Short mmCIF file of C-alpha atoms in Angstrom, two decimals:
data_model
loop_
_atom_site.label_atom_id
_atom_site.label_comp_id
_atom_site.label_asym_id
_atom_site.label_seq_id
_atom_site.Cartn_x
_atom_site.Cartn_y
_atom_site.Cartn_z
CA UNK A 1 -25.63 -13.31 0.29
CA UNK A 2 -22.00 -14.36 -0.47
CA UNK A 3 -19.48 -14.56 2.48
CA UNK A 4 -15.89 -13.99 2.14
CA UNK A 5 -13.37 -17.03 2.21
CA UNK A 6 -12.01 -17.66 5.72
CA UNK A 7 -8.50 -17.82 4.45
CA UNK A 8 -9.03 -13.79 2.84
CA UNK A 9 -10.53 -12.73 6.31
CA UNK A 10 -7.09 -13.92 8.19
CA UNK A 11 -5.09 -11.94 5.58
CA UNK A 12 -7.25 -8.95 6.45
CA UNK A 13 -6.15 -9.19 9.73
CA UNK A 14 -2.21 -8.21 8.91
CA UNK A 15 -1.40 -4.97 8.36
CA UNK A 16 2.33 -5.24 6.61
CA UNK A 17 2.90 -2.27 6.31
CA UNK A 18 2.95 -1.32 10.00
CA UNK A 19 4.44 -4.11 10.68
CA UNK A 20 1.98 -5.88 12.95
CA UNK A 21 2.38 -9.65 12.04
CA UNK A 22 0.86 -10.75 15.10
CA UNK A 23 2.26 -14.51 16.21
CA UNK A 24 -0.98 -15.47 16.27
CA UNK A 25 -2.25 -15.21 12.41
CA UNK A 26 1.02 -17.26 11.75
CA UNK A 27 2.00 -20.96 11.53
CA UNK A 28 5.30 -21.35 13.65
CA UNK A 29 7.79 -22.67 10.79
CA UNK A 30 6.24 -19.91 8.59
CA UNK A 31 8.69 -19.04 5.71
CA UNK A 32 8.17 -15.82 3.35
CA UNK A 33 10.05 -15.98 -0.01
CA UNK A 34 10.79 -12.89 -1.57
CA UNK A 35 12.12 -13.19 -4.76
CA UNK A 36 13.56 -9.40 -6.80
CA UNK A 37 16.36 -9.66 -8.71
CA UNK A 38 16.88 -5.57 -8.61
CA UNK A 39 16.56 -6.11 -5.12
CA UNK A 40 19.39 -9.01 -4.36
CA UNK A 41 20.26 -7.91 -0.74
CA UNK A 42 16.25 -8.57 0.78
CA UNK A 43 15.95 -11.33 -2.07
CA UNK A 44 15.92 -14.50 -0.05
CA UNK A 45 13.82 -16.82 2.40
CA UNK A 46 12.78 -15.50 6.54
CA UNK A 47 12.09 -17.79 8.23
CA UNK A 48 9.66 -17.35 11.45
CA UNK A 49 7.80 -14.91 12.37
CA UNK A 50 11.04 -13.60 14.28
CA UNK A 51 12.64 -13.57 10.23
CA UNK A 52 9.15 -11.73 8.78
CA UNK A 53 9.64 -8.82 11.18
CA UNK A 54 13.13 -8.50 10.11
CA UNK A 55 12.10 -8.41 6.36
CA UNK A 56 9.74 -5.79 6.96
CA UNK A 57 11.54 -3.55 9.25
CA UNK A 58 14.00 -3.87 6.43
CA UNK A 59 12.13 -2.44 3.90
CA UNK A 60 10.89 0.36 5.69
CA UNK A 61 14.21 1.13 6.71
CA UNK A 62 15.49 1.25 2.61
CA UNK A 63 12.22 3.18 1.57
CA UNK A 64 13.06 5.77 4.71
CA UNK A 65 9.64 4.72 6.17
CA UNK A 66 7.70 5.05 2.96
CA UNK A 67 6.88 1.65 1.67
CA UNK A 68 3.25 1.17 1.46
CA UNK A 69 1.00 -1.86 0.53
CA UNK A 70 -1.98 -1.09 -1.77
CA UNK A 71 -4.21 -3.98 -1.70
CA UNK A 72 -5.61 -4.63 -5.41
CA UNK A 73 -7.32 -8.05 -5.47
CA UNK A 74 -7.20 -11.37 -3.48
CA UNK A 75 -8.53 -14.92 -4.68
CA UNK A 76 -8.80 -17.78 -2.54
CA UNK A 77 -8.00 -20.79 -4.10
CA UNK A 78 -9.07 -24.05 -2.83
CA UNK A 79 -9.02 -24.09 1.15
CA UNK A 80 -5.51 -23.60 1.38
CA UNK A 81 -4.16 -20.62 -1.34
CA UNK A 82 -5.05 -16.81 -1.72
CA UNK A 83 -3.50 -14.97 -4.45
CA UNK A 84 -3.76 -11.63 -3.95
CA UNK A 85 -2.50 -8.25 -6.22
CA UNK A 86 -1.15 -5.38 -4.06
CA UNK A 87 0.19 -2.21 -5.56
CA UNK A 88 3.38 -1.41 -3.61
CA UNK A 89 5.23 2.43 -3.47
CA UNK A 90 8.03 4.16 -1.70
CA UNK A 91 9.86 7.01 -2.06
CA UNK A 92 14.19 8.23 -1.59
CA UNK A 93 13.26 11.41 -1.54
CA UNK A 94 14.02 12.14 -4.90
CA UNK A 95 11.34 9.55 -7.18
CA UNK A 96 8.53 7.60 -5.65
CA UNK A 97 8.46 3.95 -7.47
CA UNK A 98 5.01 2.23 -7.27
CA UNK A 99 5.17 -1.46 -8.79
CA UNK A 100 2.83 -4.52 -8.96
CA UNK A 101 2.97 -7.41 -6.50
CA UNK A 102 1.55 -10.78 -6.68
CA UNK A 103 1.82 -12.82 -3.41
CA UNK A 104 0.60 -16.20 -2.91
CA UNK A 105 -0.82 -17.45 0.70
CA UNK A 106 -0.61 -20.96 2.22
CA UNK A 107 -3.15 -21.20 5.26
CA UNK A 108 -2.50 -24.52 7.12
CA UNK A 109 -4.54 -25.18 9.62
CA UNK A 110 -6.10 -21.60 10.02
CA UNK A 111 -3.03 -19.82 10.07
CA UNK A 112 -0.72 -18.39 7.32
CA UNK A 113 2.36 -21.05 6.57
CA UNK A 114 4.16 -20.19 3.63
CA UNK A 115 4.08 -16.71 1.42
CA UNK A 116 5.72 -16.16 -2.32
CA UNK A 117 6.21 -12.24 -2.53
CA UNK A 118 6.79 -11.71 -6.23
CA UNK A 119 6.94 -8.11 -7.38
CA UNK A 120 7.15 -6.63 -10.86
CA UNK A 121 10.53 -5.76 -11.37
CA UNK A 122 11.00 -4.48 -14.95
CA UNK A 123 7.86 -2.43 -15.40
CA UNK A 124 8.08 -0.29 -11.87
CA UNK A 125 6.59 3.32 -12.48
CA UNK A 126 9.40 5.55 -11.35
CA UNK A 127 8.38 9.61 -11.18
CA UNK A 128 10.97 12.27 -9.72
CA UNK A 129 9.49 14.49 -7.43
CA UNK A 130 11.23 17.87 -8.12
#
């Protein structure tokens, strides 16, 4: 019987989405890099879990409440990475844009450290509601 890596059980344990990043699943300097270049005003580095909190209440507050995390894959790698493939989506209202994400995961010492949120930016599916 295969067991799943430690380091993919602790990302289980976050849900993003509504926004419980409990202190405890994260390293105290922890620093989330989010890199978009359609998305230049939440591009950037937060810093803390204090700076993850804002990020997230960020997005939700852009997507109106609607941004939601489809989790697609996750590889550990090593003892300290996880890559993992999410399918992301939000709506204005008027089109609901779903979009790849690849995110990579540094555990230190049992607890998350560092994350590298890198969506697909140029081949987003965009659909207008009407």
């Amino acid at each position: 019987m295969l067991t799943e890596h430690a380091n993919i059980c602790l990302l289980k344990q976050i849900d993003i989405t509504s926004h419980d990043c409990r202190a405890a699943l994260f390293h105290p300097d922890v620093v989330w890099h989010f890199f978009n270049p359609k998305a230049p005003d939440l591009s950037g580095d937060y810093h803390g879990i204090e700076g993850i909190a804002d990020f997230l209440e960020r997005l939700q507050s852009l997507s109106n409440g609607t941004f939601r995390i489809e989790p697609q894959d996750a590889r550990a790698i090593g003892s300290e990475l996880v890559v993992a493939q999410t399918r992301n989506r939000f709506s204005d209202g008027e089109t609901m844009t779903e979009f790849d994400v690849a995110t990579v995961w540094r555990v230190f010492e049992g607890k998350i450290a560092e994350v590298w949120d890198i969506p697909a930016v140029y081949t987003a599916d965009i659909r207008h509601l009407t």
